[in-house]
CSV table of C-alpha atoms and ligand atoms in Angstrom, one decimal:
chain,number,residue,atom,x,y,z
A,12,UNK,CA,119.6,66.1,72.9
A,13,UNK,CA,121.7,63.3,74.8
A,14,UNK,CA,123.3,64.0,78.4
A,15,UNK,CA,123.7,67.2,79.6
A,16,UNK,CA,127.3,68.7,80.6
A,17,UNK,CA,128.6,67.6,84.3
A,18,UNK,CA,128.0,71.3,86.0
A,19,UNK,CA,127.0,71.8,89.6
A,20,UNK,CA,124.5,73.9,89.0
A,21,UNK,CA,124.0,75.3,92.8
A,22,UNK,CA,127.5,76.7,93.1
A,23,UNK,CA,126.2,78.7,89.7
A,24,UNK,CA,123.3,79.8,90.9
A,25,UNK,CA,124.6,80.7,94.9
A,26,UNK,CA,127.6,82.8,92.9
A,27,UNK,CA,124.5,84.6,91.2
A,28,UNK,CA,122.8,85.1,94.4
A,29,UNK,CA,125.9,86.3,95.6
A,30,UNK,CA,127.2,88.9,92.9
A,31,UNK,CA,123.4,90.7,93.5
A,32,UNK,CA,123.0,90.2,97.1
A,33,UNK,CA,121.3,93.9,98.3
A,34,UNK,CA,120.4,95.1,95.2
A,35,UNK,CA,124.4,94.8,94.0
A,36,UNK,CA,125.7,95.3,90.5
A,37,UNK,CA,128.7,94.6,88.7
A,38,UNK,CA,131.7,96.9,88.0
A,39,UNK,CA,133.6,96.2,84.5
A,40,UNK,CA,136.7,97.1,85.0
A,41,UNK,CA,138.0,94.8,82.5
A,42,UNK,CA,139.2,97.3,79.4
A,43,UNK,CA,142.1,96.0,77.5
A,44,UNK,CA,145.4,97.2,77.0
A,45,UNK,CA,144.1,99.5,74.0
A,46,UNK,CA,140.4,100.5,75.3
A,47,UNK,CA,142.4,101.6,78.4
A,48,UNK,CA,145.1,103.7,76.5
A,49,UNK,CA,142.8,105.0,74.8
A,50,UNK,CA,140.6,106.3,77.6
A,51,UNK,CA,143.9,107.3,79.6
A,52,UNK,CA,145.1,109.1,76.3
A,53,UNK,CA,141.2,110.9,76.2
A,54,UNK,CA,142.1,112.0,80.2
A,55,UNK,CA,145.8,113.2,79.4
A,56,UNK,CA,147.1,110.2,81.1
A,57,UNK,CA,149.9,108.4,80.6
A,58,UNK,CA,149.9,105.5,78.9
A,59,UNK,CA,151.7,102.7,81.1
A,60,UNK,CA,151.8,99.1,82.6
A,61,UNK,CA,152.4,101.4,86.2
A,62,UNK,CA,149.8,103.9,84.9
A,63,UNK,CA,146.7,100.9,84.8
A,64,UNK,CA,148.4,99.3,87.2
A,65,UNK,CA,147.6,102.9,89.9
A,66,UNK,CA,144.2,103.2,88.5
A,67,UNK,CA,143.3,99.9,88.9
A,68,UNK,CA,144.6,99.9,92.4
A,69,UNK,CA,142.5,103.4,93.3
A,70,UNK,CA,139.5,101.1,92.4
A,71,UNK,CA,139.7,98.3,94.2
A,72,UNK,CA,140.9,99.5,97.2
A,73,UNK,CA,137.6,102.1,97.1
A,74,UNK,CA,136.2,102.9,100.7
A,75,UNK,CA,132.8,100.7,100.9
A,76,UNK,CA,132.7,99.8,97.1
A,77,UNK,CA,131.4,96.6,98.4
A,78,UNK,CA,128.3,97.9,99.7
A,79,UNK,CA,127.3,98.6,95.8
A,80,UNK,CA,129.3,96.4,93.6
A,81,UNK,CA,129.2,92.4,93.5
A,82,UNK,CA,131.5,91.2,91.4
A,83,UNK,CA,134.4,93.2,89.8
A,84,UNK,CA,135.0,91.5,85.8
A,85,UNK,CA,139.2,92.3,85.5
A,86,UNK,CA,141.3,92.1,82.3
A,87,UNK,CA,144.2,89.6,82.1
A,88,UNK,CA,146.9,92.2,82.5
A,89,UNK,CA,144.8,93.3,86.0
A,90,UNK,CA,143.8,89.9,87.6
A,91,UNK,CA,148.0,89.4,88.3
A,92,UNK,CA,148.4,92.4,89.5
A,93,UNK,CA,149.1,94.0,92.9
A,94,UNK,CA,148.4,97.3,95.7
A,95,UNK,CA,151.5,99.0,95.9
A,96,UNK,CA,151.9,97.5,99.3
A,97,UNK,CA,152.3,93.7,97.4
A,98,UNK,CA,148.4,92.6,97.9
A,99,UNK,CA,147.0,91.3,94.9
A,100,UNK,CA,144.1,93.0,93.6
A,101,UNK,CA,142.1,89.7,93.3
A,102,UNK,CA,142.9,89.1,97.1
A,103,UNK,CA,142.2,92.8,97.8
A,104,UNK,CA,138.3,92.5,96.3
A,105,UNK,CA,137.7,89.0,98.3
A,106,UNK,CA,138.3,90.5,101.2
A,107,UNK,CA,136.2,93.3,100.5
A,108,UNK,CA,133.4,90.3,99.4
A,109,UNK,CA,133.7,91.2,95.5
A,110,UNK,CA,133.4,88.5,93.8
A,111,UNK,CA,136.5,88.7,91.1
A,112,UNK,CA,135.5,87.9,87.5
A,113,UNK,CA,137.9,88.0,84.2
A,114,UNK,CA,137.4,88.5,80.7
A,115,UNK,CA,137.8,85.7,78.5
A,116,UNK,CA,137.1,87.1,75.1
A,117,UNK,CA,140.4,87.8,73.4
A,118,UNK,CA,138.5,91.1,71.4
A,119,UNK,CA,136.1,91.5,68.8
A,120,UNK,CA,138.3,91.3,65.2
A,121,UNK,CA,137.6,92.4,61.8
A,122,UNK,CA,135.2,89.4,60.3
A,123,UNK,CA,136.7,88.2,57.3
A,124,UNK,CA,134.4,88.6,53.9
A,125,UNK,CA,132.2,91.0,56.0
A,126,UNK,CA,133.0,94.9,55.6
A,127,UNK,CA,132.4,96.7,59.0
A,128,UNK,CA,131.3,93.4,61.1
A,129,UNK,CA,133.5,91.5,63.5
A,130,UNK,CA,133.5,88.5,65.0
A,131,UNK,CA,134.9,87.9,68.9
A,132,UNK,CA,137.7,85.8,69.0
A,133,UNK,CA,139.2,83.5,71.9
A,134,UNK,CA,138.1,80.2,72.0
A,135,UNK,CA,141.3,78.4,71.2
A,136,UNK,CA,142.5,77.2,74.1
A,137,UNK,CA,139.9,78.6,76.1
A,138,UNK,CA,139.4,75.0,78.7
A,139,UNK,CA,142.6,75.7,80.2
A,140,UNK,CA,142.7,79.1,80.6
A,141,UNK,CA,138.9,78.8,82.4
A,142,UNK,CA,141.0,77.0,84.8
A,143,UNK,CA,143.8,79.0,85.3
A,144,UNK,CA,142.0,81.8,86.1
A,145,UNK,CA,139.8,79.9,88.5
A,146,UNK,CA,143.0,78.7,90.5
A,147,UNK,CA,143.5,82.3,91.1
A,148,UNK,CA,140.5,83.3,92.2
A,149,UNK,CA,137.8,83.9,89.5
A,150,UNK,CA,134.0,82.6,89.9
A,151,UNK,CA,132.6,84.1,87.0
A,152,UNK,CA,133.6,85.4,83.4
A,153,UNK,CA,132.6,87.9,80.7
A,154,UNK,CA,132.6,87.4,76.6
A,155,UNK,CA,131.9,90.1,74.8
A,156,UNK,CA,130.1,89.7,70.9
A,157,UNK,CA,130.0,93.2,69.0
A,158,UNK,CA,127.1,93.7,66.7
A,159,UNK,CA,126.5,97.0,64.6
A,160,UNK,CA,123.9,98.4,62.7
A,161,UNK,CA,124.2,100.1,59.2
A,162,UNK,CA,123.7,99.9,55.9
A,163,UNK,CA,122.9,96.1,55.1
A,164,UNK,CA,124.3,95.1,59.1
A,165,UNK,CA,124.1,93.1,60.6
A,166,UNK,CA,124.4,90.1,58.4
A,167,UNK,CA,122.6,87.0,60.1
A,168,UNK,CA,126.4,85.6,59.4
A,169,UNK,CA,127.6,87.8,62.0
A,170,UNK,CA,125.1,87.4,64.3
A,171,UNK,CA,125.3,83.6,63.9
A,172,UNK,CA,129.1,83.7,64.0
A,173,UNK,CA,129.3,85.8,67.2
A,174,UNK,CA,126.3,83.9,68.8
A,175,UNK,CA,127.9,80.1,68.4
A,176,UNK,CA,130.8,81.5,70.4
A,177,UNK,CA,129.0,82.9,73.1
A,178,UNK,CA,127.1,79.5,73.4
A,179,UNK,CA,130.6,77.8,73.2
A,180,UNK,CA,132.5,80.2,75.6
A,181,UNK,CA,129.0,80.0,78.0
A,182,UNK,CA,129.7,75.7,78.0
A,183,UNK,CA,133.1,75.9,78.8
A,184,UNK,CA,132.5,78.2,81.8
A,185,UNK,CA,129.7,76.2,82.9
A,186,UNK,CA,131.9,73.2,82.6
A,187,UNK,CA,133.8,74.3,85.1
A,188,UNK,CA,131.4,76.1,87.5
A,189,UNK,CA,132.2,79.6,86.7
A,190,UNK,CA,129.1,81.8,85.7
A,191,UNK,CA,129.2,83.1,82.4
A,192,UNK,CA,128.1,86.5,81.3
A,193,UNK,CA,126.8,86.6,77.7
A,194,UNK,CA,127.5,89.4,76.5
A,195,UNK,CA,125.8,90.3,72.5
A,196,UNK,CA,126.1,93.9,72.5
A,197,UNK,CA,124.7,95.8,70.0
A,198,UNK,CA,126.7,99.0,69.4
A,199,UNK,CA,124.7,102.8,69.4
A,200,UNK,CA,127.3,103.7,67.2
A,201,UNK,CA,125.3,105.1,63.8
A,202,UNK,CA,122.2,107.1,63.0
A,203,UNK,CA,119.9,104.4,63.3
A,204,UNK,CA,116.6,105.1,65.6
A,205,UNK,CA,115.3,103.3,68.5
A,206,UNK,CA,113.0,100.9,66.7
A,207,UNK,CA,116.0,99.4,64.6
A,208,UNK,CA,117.4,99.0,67.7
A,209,UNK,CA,114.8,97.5,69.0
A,210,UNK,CA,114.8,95.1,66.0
A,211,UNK,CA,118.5,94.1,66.1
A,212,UNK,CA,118.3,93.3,69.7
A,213,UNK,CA,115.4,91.1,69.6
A,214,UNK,CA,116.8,89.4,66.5
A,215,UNK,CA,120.0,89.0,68.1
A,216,UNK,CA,118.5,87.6,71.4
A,217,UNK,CA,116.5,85.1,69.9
A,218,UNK,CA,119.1,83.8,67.8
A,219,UNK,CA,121.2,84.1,70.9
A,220,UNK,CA,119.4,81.4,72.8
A,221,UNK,CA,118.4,79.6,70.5
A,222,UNK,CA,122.0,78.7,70.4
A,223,UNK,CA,122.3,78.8,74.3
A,224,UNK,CA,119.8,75.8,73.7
A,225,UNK,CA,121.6,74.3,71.3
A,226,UNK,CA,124.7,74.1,73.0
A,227,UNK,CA,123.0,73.1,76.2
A,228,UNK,CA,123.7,76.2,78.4
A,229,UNK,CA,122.2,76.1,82.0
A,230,UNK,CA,120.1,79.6,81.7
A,231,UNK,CA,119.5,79.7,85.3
A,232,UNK,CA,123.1,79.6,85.5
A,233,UNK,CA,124.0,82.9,83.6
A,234,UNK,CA,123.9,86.5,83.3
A,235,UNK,CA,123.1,88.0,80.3
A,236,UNK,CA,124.6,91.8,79.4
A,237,UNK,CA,122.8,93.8,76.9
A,238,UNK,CA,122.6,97.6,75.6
A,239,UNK,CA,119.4,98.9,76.7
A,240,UNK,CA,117.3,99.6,73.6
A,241,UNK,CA,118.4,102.8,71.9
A,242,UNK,CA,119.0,105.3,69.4
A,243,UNK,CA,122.2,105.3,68.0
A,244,UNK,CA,124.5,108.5,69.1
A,245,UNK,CA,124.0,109.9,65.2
A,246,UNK,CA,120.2,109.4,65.3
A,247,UNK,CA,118.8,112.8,64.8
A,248,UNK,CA,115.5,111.8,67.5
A,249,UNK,CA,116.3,110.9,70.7
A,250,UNK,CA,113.9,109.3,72.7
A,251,UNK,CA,113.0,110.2,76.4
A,252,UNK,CA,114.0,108.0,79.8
A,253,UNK,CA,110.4,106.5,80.1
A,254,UNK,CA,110.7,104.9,76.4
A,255,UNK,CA,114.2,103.8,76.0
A,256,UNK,CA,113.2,102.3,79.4
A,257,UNK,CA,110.1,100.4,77.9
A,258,UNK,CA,111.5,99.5,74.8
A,259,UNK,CA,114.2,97.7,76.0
A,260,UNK,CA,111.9,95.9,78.6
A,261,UNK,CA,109.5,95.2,76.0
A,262,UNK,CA,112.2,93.8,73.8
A,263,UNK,CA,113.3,91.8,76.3
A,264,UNK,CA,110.1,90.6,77.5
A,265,UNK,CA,109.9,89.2,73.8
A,266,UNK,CA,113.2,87.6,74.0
A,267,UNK,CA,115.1,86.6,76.5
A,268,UNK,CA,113.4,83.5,78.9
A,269,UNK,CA,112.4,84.1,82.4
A,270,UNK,CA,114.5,81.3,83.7
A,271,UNK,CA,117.4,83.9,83.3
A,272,UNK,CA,118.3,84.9,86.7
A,273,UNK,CA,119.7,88.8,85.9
A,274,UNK,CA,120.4,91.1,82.9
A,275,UNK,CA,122.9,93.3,83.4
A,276,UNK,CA,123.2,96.4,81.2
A,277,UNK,CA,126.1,97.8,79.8
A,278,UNK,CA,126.4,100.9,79.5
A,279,UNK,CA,128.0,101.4,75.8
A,280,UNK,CA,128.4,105.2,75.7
A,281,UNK,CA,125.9,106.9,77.9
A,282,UNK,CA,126.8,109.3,79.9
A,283,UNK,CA,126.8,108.4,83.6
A,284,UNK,CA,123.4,110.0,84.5
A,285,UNK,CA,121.5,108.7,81.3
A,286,UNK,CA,122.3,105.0,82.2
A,287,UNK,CA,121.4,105.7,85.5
A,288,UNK,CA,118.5,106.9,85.0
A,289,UNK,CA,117.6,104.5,82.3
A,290,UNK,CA,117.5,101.4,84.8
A,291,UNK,CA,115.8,103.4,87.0
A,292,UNK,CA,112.9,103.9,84.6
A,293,UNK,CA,112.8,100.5,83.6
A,294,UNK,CA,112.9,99.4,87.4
A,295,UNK,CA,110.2,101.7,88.5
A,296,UNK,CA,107.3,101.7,86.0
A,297,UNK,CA,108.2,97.8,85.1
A,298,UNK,CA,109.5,95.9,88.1
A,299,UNK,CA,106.3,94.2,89.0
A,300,UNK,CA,106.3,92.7,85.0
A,301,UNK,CA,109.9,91.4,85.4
A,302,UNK,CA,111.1,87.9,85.7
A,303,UNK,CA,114.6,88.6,86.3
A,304,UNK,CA,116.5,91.2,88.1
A,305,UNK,CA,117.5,94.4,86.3
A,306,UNK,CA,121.2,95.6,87.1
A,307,UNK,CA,124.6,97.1,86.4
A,308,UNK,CA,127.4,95.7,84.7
A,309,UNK,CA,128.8,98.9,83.5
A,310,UNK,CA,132.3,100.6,82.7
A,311,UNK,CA,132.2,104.0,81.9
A,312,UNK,CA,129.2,104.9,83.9
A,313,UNK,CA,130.7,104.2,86.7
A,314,UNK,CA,134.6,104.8,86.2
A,315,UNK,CA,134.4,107.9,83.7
A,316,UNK,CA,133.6,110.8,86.6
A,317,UNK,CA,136.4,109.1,88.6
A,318,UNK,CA,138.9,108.6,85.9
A,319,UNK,CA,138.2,112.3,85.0
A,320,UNK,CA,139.0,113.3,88.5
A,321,UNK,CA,142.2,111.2,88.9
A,322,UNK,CA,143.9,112.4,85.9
A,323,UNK,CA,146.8,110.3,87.1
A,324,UNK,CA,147.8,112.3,90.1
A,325,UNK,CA,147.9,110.6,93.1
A,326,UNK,CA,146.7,114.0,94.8
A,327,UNK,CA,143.3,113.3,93.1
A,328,UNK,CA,142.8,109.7,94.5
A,329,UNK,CA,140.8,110.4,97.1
A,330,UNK,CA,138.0,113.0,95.3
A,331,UNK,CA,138.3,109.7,92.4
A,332,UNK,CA,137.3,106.9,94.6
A,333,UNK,CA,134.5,109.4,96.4
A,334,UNK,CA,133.2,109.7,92.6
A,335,UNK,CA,133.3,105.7,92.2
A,336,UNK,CA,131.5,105.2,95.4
A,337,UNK,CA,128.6,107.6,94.6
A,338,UNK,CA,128.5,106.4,91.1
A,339,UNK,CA,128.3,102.8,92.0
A,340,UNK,CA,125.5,103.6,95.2
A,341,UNK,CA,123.1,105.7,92.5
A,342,UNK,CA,123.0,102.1,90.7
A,343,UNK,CA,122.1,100.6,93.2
A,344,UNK,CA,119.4,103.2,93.9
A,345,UNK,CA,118.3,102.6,90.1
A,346,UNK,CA,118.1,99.0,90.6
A,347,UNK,CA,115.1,99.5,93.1
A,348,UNK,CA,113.2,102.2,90.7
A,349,UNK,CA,114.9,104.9,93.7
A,350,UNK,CA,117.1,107.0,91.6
B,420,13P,P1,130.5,100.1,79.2
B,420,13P,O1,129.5,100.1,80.3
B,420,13P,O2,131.5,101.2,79.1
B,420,13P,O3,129.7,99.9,77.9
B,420,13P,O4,131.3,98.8,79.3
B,420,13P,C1,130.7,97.6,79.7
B,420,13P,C2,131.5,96.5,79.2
B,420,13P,O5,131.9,95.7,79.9
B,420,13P,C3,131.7,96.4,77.7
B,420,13P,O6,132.1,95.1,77.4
């Protein structure tokens, strides 16, 4: 398949080592403009630059976040940013030895020709952005693929579609020697139970590297984030901790090759204590099975208790980041099977 890209493939790997050193995880804290409005709107927040700007700052400058989270993934608006006191936030988490990571995906937009799919746009000019974001700091990077299940979706156009620019985005990272979360996430929204789950996710997976194989992607130089397998929020069974937990392991076991250093989940909509305890079932009953390590990369699992509690007043910043902490250290607990 002719010469493979120029990569140095052991700063890859030691920035994988590093973002899940002591049973770490990651923290996405990368929402856009809109997902965060719309979550500040949910909280009665205020919508502003200033308003993100405050929140973001109670995360990062969280007492002993580092002793659970690796590597923080930040949105464009965020990775500029700084404390109140002038720090930037990206110098504020390197201190701390967080790894800071951006978003690259420029959001998931309607497909065209293909009612109620969408296809994640952002390659355009994507080299030189890569490198502007590593010149201020970032090792590693996120791309995010929606796929959703309903009547007659996925359509193998979308999956195909959404897949060739993961493997695209994933060489252009590599390229550069910043680690590349991949990032196919299929969405619980719908009715849909947990074995059509199961069989979107393994469909999408295998598509998924076959194209990560096409396009030459290192695998032991990634991370891939999926949804654990699931029943979709409208399903009308839901299935207990010990299955979702073995249905996803099982699908990934199927799908995903062992020279894949970590999956981390998202956590697309489950409460805090069900994703939680979701990685902790899959942990303890499979981790002697596992080829890779089983971790965190989630959002609202970890922010939404904290965000609740902050409700934009300063007053509330300390009970918020005590929230983040506790959040991010059960994690950490699931990761071992400990939870
Ligand atoms: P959630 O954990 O809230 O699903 O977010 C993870 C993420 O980064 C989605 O892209």
């Amino acid at each position: 398949m002719g010469k493979n890209i120029i990569m140095n493939k052991e700063t890859l790997k030691n920035t994988i080592q590093q973002l899940f050193a002591s049973n770490k995880g990651l923290l996405a804290m990368d929402e856009s403009t809109d997902t965060c409005n719309k979550r500040f709107a949910a909280a009665g927040i205020e919508q502003t630059v200033e308003m993100r700007r405050r929140y973001r700052e109670l995360i990062v400058t969280t007492p002993g976040l580092n002793e659970n989270i690796g590597g923080a993934i930040l949105f464009y608006e965020t990775i500029r940013q700084q404390t109140k006191d002038g720090i930037n936030f990206i110098d504020v988490l390197t201190k701390a030895g967080i790894i800071p990571g951006i978003k690259l995906d420029m959001g998931a937009k309607p497909m065209a020709g293909f009612q109620d799919e969408k296809v994640t746009e952002g390659l355009d000019g994507l080299r030189e952005r890569i490198s502007e974001y590593k010149t201020l700091g970032a090792r590693f990077a996120k791309w995010r693929a929606v796929i959703a299940i309903g009547d007659g979706i996925p359509t193998m156009q979308c999956i195909e579609a959404n897949v060739h620019a993961l493997a695209r985005y994933a060489a252009l990272c590599q390229e550069a020697d910043v680690v590349p979360i991949v990032e196919p996430e299929v969405l619980m929204d719908g009715a849909h139970n947990l074995q059509q789950c199961f069989d979107v996710t393994e469909q999408v997976m295998k598509i998924l590297f076959y194209q990560l194989y096409k396009y030459k992607i290192c695998l032991e130089g990634m991370i891939l984030k999926p949804n654990m397998v699931i029943a979709g929020t409208k399903s009308t069974v839901q299935n207990s901790k010990d299955e979702v937990a073995e249905a996803t392991v099982n699908c990934l076991l199927q799908s995903v090759p062992a020279a894949v250093p970590a999956i981390a989940f998202l956590s697309g909509g489950q409460s805090a204590n069900d994703a939680t305890a979701h990685l902790n079932a899959m942990n303890k009953n499979f981790k002697n099975r596992l080829p890779w390590i089983l971790t965190f990369s989630f959002a609202r699992a970890i922010q939404q208790p904290a965000l609740d509690a902050w409700k934009g007043d300063d007053a509330n910043i300390k009970e918020a980041q005590n929230l983040l902490y506790q959040r991010s250290k059960l994690d950490v607990a699931a990761r071992q099977g400990m939870y």
